[in-house]
Coordinates of C-alpha atoms and ligand atoms in Angstrom, one line a residue:
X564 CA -320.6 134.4 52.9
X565 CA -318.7 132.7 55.3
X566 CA -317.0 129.0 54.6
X567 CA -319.7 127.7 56.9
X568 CA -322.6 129.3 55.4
X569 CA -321.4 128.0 51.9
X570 CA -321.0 124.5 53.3
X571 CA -324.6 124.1 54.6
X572 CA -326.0 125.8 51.8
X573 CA -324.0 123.1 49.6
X574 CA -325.4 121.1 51.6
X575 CA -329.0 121.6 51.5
X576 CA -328.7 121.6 47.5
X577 CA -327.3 118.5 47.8
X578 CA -329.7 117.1 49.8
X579 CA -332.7 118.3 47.7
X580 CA -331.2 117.7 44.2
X581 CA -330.6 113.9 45.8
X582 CA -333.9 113.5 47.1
X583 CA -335.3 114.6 43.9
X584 CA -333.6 112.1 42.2
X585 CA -334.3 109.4 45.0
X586 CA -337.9 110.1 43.3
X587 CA -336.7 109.1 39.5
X588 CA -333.5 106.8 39.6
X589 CA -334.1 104.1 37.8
X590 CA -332.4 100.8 37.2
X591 CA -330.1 100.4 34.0
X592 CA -332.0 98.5 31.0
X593 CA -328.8 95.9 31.2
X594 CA -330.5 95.3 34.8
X595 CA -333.7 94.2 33.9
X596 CA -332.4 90.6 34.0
X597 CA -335.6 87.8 35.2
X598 CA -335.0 87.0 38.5
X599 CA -333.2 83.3 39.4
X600 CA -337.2 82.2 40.6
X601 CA -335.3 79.2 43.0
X602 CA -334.3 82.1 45.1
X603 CA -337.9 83.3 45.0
X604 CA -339.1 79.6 46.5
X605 CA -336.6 79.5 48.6
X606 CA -338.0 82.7 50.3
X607 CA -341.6 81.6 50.2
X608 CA -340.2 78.4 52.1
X609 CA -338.2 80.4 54.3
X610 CA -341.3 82.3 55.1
X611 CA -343.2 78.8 55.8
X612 CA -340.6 78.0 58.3
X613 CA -340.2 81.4 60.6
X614 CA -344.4 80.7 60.8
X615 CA -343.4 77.1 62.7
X616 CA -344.1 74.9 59.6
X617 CA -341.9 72.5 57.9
X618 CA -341.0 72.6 54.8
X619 CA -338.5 69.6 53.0
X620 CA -336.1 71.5 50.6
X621 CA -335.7 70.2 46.8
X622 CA -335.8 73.4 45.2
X623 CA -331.9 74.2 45.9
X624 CA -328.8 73.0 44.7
X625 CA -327.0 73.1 48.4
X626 CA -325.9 70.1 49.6
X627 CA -327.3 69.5 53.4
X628 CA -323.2 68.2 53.9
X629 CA -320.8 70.4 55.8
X630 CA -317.4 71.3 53.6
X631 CA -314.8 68.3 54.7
X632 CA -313.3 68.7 58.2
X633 CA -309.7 69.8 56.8
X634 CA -311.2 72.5 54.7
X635 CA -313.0 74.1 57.5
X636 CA -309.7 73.6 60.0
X637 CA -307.1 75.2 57.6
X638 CA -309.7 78.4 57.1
X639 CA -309.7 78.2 60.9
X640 CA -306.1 77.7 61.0
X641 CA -305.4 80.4 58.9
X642 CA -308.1 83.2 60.6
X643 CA -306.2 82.9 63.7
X644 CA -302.7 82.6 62.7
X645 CA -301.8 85.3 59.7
X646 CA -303.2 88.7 58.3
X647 CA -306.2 88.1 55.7
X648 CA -305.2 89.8 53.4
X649 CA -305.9 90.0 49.6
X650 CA -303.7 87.5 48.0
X651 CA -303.2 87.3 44.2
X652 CA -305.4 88.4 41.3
X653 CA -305.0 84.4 39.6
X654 CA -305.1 83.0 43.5
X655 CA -302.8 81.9 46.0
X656 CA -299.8 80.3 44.3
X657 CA -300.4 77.0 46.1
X658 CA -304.3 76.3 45.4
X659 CA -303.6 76.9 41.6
X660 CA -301.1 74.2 41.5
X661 CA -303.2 71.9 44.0
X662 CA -306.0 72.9 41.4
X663 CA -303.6 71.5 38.8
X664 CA -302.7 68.2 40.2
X665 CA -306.0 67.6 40.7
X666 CA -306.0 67.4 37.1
X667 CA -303.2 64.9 36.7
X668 CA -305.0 63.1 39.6
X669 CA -308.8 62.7 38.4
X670 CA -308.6 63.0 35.0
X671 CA -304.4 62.0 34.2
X672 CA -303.9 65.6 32.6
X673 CA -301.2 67.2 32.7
X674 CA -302.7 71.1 33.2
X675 CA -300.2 74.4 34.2
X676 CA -301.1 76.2 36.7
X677 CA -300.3 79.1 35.0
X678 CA -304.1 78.3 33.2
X679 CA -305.5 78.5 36.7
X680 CA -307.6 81.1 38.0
X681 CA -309.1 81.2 41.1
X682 CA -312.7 83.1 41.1
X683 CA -315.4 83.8 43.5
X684 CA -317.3 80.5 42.9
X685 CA -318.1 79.5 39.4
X686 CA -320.5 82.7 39.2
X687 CA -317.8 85.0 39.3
X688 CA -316.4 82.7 36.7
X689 CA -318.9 83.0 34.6
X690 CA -318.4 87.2 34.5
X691 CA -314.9 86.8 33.8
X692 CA -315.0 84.6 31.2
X693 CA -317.9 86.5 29.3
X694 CA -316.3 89.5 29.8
X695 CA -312.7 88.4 28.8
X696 CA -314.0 86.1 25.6
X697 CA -317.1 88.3 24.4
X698 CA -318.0 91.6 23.5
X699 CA -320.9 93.4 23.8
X700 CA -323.7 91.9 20.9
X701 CA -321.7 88.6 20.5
X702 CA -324.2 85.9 20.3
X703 CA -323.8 82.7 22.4
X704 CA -325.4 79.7 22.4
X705 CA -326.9 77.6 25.1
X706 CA -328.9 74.3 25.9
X707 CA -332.4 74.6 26.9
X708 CA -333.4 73.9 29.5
X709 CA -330.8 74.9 31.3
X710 CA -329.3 76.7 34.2
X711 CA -330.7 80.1 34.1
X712 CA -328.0 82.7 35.3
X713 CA -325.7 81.6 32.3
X714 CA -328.8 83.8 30.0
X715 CA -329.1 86.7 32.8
X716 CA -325.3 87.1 33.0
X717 CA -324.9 87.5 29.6
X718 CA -327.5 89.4 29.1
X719 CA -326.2 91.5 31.7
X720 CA -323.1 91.8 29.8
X721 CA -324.4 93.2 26.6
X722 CA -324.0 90.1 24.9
X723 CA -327.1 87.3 23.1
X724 CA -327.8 84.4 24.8
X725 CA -329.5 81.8 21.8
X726 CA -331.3 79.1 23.2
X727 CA -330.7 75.8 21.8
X728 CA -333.9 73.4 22.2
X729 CA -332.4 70.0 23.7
X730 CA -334.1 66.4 23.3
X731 CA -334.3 63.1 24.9
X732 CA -332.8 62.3 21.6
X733 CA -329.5 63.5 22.3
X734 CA -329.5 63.3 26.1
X735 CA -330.7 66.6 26.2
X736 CA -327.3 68.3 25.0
X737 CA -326.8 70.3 22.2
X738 CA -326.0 68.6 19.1
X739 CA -323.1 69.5 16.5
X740 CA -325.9 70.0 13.8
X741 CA -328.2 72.5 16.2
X742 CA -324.8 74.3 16.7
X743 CA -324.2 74.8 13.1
X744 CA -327.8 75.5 12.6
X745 CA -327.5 78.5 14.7
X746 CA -324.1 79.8 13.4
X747 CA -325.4 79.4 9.7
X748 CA -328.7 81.7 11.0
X749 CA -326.5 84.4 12.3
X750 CA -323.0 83.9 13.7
X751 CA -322.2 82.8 17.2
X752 CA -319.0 83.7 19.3
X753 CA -319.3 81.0 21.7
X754 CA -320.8 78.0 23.1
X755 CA -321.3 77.1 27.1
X756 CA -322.4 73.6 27.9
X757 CA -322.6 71.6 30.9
X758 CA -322.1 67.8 32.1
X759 CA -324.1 66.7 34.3
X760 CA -326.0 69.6 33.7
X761 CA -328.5 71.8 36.0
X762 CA -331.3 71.3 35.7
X763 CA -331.8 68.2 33.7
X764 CA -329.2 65.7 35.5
X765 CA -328.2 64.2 32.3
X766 CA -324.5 63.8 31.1
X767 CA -323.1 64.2 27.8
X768 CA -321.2 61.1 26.6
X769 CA -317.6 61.6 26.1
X770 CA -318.3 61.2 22.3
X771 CA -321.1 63.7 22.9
X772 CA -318.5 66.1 24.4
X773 CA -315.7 65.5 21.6
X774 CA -317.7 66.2 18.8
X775 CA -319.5 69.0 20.1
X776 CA -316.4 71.0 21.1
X777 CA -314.5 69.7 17.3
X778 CA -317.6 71.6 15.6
X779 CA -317.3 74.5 17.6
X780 CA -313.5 74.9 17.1
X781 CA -314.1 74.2 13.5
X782 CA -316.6 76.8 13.2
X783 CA -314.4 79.3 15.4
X784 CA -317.0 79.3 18.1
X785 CA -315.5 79.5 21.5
X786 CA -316.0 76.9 23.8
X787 CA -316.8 77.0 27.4
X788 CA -317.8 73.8 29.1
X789 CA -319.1 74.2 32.6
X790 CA -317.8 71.2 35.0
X791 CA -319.6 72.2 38.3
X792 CA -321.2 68.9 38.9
X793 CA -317.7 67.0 38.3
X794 CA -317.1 63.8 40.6
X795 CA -321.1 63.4 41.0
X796 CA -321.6 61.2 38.3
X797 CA -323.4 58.1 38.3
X798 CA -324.0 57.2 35.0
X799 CA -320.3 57.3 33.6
X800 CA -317.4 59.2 34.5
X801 CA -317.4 62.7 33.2
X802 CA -314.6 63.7 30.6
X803 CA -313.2 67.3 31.1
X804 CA -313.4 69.8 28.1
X805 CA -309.7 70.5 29.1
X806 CA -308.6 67.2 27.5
X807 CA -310.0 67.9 24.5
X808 CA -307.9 71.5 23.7
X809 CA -305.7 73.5 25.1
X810 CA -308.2 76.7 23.8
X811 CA -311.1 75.7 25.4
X812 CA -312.0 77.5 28.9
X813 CA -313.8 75.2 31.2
X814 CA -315.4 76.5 34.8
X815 CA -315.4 74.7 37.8
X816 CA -316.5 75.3 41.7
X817 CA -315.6 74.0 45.1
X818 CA -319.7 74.8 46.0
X819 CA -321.2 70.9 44.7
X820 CA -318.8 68.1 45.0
X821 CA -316.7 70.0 48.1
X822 CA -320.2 70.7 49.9
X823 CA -318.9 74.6 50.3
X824 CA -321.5 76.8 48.2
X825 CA -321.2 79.7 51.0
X826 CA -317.1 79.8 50.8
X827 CA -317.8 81.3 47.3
X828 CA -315.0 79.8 45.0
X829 CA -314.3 78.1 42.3
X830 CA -311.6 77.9 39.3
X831 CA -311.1 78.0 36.1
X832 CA -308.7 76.5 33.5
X833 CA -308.3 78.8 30.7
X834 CA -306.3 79.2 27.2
X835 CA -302.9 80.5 28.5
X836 CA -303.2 83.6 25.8
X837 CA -306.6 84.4 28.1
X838 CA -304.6 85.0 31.2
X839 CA -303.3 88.3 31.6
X840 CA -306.7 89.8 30.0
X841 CA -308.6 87.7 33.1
X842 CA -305.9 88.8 35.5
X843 CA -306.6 92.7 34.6
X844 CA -310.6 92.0 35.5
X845 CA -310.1 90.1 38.5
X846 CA -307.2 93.1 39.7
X847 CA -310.0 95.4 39.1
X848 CA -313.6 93.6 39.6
X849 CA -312.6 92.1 42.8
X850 CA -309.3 92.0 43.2
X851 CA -308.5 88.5 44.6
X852 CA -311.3 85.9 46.2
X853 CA -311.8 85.6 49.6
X854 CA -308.6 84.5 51.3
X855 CA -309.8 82.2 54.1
X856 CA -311.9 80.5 51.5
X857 CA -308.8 80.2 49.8
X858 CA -306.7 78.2 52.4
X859 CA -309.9 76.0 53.2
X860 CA -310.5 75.1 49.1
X861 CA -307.1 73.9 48.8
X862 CA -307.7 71.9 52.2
X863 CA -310.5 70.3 50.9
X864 CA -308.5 67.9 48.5
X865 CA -307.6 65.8 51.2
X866 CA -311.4 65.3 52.0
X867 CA -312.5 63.4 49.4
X868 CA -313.1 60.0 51.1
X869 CA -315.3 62.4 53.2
X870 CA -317.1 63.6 49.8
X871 CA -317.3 60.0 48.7
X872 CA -319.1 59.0 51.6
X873 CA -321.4 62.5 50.6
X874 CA -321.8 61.6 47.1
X875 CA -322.9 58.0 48.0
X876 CA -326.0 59.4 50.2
X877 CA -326.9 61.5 47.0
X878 CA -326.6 57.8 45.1
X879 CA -329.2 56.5 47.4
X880 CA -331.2 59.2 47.0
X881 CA -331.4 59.1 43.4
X882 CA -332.7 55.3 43.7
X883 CA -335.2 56.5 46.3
X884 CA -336.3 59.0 43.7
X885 CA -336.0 56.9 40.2
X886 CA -338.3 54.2 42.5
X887 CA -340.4 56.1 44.4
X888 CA -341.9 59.4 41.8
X889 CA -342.8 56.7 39.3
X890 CA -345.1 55.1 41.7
X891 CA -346.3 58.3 43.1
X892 CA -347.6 59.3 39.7
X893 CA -344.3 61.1 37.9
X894 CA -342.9 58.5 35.6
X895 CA -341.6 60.6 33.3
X896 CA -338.1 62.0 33.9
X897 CA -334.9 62.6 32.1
X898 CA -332.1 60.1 32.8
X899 CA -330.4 60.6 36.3
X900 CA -327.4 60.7 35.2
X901 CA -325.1 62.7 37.5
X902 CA -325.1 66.2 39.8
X903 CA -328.2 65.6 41.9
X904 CA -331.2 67.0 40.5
X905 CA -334.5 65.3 38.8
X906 CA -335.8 66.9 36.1
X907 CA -340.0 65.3 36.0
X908 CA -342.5 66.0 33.2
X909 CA -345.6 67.0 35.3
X910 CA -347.4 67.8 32.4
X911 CA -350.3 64.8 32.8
X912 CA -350.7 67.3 36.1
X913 CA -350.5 70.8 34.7
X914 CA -349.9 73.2 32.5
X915 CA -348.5 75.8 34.7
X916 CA -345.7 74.0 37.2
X917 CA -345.0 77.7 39.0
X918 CA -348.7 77.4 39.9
X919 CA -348.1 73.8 40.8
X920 CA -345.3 74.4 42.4
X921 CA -346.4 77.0 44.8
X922 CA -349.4 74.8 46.1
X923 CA -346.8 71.5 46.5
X924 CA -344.9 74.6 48.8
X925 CA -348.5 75.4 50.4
X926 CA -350.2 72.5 51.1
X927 CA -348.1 69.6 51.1
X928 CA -344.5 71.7 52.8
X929 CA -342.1 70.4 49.7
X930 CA -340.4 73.2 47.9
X931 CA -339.4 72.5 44.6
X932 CA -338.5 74.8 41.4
X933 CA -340.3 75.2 38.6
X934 CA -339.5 74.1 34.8
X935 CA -339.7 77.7 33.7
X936 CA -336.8 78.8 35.8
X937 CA -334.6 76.8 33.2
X938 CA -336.6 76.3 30.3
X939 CA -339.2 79.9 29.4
X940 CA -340.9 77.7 26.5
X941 CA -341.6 74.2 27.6
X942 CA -340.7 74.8 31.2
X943 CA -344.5 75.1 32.2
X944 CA -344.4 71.3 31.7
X945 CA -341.6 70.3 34.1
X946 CA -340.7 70.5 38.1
X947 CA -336.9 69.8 39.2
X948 CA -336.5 68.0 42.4
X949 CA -332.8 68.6 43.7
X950 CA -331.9 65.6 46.1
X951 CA -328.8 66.6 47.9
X952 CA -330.6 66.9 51.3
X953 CA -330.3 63.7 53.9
X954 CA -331.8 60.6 53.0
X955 CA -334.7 61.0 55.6
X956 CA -335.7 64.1 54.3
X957 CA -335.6 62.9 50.8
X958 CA -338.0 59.9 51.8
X959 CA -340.4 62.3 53.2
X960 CA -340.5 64.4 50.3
X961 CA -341.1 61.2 48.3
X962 CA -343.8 60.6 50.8
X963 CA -345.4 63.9 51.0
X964 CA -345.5 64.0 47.1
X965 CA -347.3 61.0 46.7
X966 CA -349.7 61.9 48.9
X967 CA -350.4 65.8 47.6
X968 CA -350.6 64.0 44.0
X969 CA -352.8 61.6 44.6
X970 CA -355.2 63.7 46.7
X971 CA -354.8 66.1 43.4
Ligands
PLP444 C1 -324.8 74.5 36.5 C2 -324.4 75.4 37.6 N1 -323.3 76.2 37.3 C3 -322.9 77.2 38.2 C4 -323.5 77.3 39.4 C5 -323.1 78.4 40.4 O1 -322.4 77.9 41.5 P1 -321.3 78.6 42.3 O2 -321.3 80.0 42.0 O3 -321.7 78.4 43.8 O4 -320.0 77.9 42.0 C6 -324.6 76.5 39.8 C7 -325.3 76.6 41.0 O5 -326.3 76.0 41.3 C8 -325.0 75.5 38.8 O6 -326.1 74.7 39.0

């Protein structure tokens, strides 16, 4: 046989072994993770929309706010005026320390930037810190409700997620006792929590925080605390997990505060002796975060008097909430205490909030998520309204709710 011959006859096995398997590939086991259902809304809405209709969004946690001016100039700045290249694993030089001081700034903490990394938003956090603090089977606890990819990921990952039921009791955070309740029923490896958390709103009060992370460390659990919704609290000022130990990793994200969820990055503040185990996944996962995204999150530190002005439309907003759902039928929420989301029991309305849900969507254009997106057990009780959108738009949800409830 000629070379040619041989080639298209490879070729034609090729193509038929392929198609047969086109027929039969199926996903990995590890992939069978529950879809994040917000995106699902978020589709139906966007489906509402392309009709002509209009829909007022509180099912996502996207501020309506463009990232500050000086973010979006340097990103410009730097497209036009250097290579993009990849930069390093950990992030550029620069950002990590700007990252640092921010510490020393917000929180007076002194923090090396040789604990920085830089990640692909707090997501890609999340995988790198699973990854580099877990192994495959290790059990890890989590609040409940809560925000849903923290289960999927880890699941992903090989690894337990154990769902902690939370109460009004304790803010709706995980206790010290729950935690050692867990670890006496089978060991845990870790611990995530969050303040202000998704999709609740509540904040864990510094004391809250301290002891919580003390029992975990005494127990040997690892502790990651996830500070996403940093500098939108209302209730009190947050307290960062880094102050309390040098071990613990905490998570963070320019996507909330910084108005920049498409730029996809974030940071994290990790246990020096973590490093160069993170460094080796980034290197290989990804290996570095987007560069232009880069130059514009370091930017963004000198637009916080624009992300003031922001976070005081999501303060108004919250008022126009706490006030307004009460008298449209939904007095029953958990304490509004930071990030911008409204977690209301709708259970004097329904038993099933996706089904609720989807007719608010239908018939009265407000897309909001339901409970079970965060919560699989009680979650059937509960809707979360996210209010980062403009005032106006927030009224008319207010408005639009009222009405769909009361017509029932
Ligand atoms: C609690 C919490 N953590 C993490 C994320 C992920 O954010 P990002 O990957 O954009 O930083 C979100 C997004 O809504 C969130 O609510």
């Amino acid at each position: 046989m000629t070379s040619a011959l041989i080639q298209t006859a490879a070729l034609a096995r090729a193509r038929a072994g392929f198609q047969a398997l086109g027929q039969g590939v199926t996903p990995s086991r590890r992939s069978e993770i529950t879809p994040f259902i917000v995106m699902d809304v978020m589709a139906r809405a966007a489906e509402i929309e392309a009709a002509g209709g209009r829909v007022i969004h509180m099912e996502i946690g996207q501020p309506a706010a463009q990232a500050p001016l000086a973010a979006r100039q340097a990103a410009a700045r730097a497209a036009m005026e250097s290579p993009v290249g990849y930069t390093n694993a950990l992030g550029i030089p620069s950002l990590r320390a700007r990252i640092a001081r921010h510490y020393a700034e917000r929180y007076g903490l002194d923090v090396d930037p040789g604990r920085i990394v830089v990640t692909t938003g707090s997501s890609g956090g999340f995988i790198l810190a699973f990854l580099a603090l877990f192994e495959p089977g290790d059990r890890v606890a989590l609040a409940s409700p809560g925000y849903p990819p923290y289960r999927h990921i880890l699941h992903a990952l090989g690894c337990e997620p154990v769902l902690i039921e939370t109460n009004a009791a304790s803010r709706w955070s995980i206790t010290p006792e729950a935690l050692a309740e867990a670890h006496a029923s089978a060991p845990l490896k870790g611990v995530l929590v969050a303040s202000p958390a998704n999709p609740t709103g509540t904040m864990m009060t510094p004391e809250a925080l301290a002891t919580l992370a003390a029992t975990a460390g005494d127990l040997g659990i690892r502790f990651i605390s996830d500070e996403i919704y940093h500098g939108l609290d209302y209730a009190f000022p947050a307290v960062t997990a880094a102050s309390l130990s040098a071990e613990v990793t905490v998570i963070h994200s320019f996507s909330k505060y910084f108005c920049m969820t498409g730029w996809r990055v974030g940071w994290m503040v990790l246990p020096l002796s973590m490093i160069r185990a993170v460094e080796r996944l980034q290197q290989n996962l990804s290996i570095s975060v987007p560069t232009l995204s880069q130059f514009a999150a370091e930017a963004a530190f000198d637009g916080a008097a624009e992300m003031e002005a922001v976070k005081h439309g999501y303060e108004a907003n919250r008022r126009l909430l706490s006030a307004g759902l009460p008298a449209a039928g939904l007095p029953e929420f958990m304490p509004v205490d930071g990030a911008f989301y409204l977690y209301a029991d709708v259970s004097r309305f329904t038993s099933d909030s996706t089904a609720l849900a989807r007719r608010l969507l239908d018939e009265a254009g407000v897309a909001a998520t339901p409970g079970v997106d965060f919560d699989p057990a009680r979650g059937h009780h509960y809707l979360r309204l996210s209010y980062c959108g403009s005032e106006s738009d927030m009224r008319e949800g207010v408005e639009r709710i009222t009405a769909f409830l009361k017509r029932g």
